[in-house]
CSV table of C-alpha atoms in Angstrom, one decimal:
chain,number,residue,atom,x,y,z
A,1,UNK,CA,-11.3,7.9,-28.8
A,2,UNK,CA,-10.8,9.2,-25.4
A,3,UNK,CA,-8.2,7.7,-23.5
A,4,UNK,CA,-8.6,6.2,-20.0
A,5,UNK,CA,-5.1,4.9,-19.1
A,6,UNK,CA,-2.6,7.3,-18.0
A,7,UNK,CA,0.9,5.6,-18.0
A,8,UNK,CA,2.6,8.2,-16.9
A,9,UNK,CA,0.4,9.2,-14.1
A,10,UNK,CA,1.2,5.3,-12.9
A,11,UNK,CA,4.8,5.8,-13.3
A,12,UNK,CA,5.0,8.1,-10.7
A,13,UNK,CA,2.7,6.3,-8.5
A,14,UNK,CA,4.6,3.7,-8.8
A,15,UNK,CA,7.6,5.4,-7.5
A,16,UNK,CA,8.4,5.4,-3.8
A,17,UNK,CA,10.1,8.6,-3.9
A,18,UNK,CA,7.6,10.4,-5.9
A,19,UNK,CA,4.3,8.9,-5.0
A,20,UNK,CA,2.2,11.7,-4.1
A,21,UNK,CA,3.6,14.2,-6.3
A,22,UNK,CA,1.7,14.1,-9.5
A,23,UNK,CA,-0.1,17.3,-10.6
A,24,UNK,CA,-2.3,17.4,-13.7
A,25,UNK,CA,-0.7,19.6,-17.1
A,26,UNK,CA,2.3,21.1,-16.1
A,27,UNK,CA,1.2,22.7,-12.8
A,28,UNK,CA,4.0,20.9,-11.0
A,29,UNK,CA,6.4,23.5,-13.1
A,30,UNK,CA,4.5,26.6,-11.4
A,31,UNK,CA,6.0,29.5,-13.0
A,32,UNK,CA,8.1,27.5,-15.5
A,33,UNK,CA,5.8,25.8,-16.9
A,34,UNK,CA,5.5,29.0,-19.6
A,35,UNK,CA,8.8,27.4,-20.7
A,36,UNK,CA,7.3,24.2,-22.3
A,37,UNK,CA,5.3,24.7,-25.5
A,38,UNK,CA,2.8,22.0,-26.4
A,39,UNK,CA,1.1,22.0,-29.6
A,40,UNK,CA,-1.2,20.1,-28.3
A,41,UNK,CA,-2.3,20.6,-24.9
A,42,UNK,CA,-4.6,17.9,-24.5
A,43,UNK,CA,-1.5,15.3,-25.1
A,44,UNK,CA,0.0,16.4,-21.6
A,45,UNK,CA,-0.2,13.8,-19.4
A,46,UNK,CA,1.1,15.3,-16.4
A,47,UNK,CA,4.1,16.1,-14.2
A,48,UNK,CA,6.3,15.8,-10.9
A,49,UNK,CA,8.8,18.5,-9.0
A,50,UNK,CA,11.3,16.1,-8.5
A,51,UNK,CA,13.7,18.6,-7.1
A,52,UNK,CA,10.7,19.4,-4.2
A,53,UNK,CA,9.6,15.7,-4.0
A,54,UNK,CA,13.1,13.9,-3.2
A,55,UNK,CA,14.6,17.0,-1.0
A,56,UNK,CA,13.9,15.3,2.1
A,57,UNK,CA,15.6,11.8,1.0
A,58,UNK,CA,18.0,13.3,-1.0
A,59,UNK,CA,19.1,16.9,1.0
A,60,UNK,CA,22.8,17.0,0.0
A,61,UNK,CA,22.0,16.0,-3.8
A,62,UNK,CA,22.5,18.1,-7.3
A,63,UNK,CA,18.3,16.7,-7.8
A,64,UNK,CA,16.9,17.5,-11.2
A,65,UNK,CA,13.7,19.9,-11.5
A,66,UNK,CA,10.9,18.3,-13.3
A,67,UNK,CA,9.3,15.1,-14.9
A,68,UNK,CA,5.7,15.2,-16.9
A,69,UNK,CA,4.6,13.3,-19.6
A,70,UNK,CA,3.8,14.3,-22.7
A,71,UNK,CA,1.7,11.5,-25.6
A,72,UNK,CA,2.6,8.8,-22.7
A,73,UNK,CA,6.0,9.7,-22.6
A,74,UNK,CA,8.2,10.6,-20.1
A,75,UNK,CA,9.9,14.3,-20.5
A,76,UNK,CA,12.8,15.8,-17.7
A,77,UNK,CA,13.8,19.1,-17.6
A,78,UNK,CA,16.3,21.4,-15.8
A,79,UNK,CA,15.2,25.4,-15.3
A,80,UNK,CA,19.2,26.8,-14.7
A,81,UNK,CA,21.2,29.8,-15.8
A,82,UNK,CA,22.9,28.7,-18.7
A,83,UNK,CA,26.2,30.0,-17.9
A,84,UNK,CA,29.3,28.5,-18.3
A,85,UNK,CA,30.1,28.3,-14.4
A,86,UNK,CA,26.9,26.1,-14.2
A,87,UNK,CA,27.8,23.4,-16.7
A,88,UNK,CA,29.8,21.5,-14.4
A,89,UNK,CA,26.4,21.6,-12.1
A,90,UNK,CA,23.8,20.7,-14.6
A,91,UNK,CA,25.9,17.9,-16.0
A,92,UNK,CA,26.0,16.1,-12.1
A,93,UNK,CA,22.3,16.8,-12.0
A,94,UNK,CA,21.8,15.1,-15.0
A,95,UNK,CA,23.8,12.0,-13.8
A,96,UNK,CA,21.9,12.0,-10.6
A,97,UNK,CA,18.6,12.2,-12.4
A,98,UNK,CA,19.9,9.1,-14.4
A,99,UNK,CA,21.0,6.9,-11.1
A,100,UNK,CA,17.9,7.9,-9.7
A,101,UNK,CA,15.9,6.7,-12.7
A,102,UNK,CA,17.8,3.3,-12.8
A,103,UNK,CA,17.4,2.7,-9.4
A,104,UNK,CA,14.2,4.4,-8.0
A,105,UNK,CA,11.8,4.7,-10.7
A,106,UNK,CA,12.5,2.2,-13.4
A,107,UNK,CA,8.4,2.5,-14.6
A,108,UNK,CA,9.2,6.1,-15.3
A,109,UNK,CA,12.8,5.5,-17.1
A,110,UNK,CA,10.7,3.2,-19.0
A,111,UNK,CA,8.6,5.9,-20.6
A,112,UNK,CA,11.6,8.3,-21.7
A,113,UNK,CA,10.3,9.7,-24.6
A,114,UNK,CA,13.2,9.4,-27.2
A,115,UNK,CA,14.9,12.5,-26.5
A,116,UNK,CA,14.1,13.2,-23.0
A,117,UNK,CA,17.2,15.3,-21.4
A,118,UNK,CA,16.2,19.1,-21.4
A,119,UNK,CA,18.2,21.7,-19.7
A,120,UNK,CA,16.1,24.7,-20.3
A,121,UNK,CA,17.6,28.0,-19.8
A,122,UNK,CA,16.5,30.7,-17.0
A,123,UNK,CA,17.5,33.6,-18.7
A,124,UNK,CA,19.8,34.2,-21.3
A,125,UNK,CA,22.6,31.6,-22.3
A,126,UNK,CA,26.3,32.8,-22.1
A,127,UNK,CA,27.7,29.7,-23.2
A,128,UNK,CA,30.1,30.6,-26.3
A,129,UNK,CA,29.7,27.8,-29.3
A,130,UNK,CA,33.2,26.9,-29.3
A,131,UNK,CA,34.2,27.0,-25.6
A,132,UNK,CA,35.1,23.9,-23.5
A,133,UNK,CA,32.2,24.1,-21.5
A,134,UNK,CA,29.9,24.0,-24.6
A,135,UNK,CA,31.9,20.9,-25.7
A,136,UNK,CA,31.3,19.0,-21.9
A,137,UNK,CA,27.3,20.0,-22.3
A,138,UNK,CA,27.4,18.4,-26.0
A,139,UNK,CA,29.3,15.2,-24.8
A,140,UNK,CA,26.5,14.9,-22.0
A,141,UNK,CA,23.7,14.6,-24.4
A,142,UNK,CA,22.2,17.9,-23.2
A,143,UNK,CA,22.2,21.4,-24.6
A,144,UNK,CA,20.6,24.5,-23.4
A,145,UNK,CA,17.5,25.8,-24.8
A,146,UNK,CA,15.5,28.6,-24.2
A,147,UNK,CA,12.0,26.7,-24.6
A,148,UNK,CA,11.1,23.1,-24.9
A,149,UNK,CA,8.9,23.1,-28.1
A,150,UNK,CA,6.6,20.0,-28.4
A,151,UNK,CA,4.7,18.7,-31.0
């Protein structure tokens, strides 16, 4: 049954700050969209550079990277150097992501698949297990990985 409604797609269309910033797949990821891997393809429903999209209304921000939507659920990820210097960083951009959800795009905070916090490493993670900074990321809810599997 092919499916004619696409929630998230509406979502972000829906969302003043985001309106004309949907692209089809992942092509709003450009070049990091190699680090999401969907078993199936055809369950991608879309995404959004949020980063890009809310510069302008939002220049002095820590702004997230991405949205898209995966099986009519909302996904966001973070492309950063997973170093322990950045934690401190990804953690505020994860805060503003969440206020911004709340209070600018309640459709799309609607649709947050059930895990939907990914801070996806740019290269290789130098965070040690143990350390203080691994413990701040943990508290967060968010944990650096080097690819967002899907299924």
């Amino acid at each position: 049954m092919a499916k004619t409604d696409n929630v998230y797609k509406k979502a972000v269309e829906a969302t003043l700050d985001i309106t004309n910033c949907y692209q089809p797949g992942l092509l709003a990821l450009g070049a990091n969209s190699t680090k999401i891997n969907p078993v199936n393809t055809r369950l991608l429903n879309g995404s959004v550079d949020i980063d890009s999209c809310t510069a302008t209304n939002y220049p002095n921000a820590n702004r997230w990277d991405y949205s898209f939507g995966y099986n009519d659920k909302a996904y966001f990820i973070e492309v950063h150097p997973a170093n322990t210097s950045e934690v401190d960083v990804v953690i505020k951009k994860l805060e503003w992501l969440k206020t911004w959800l709340t209070n600018n795009a309640p459709r799309l905070n609607s649709l947050k698949a059930d895990s939907p916090y990914y801070w996806v490493q740019s290269g290789k993670g130098a965070i040690l297990p143990n350390s203080k900074q691994a413990r701040k990321v943990a508290q967060a809810g968010i944990k650096p990985i080097p690819l967002l599997r899907l299924s």
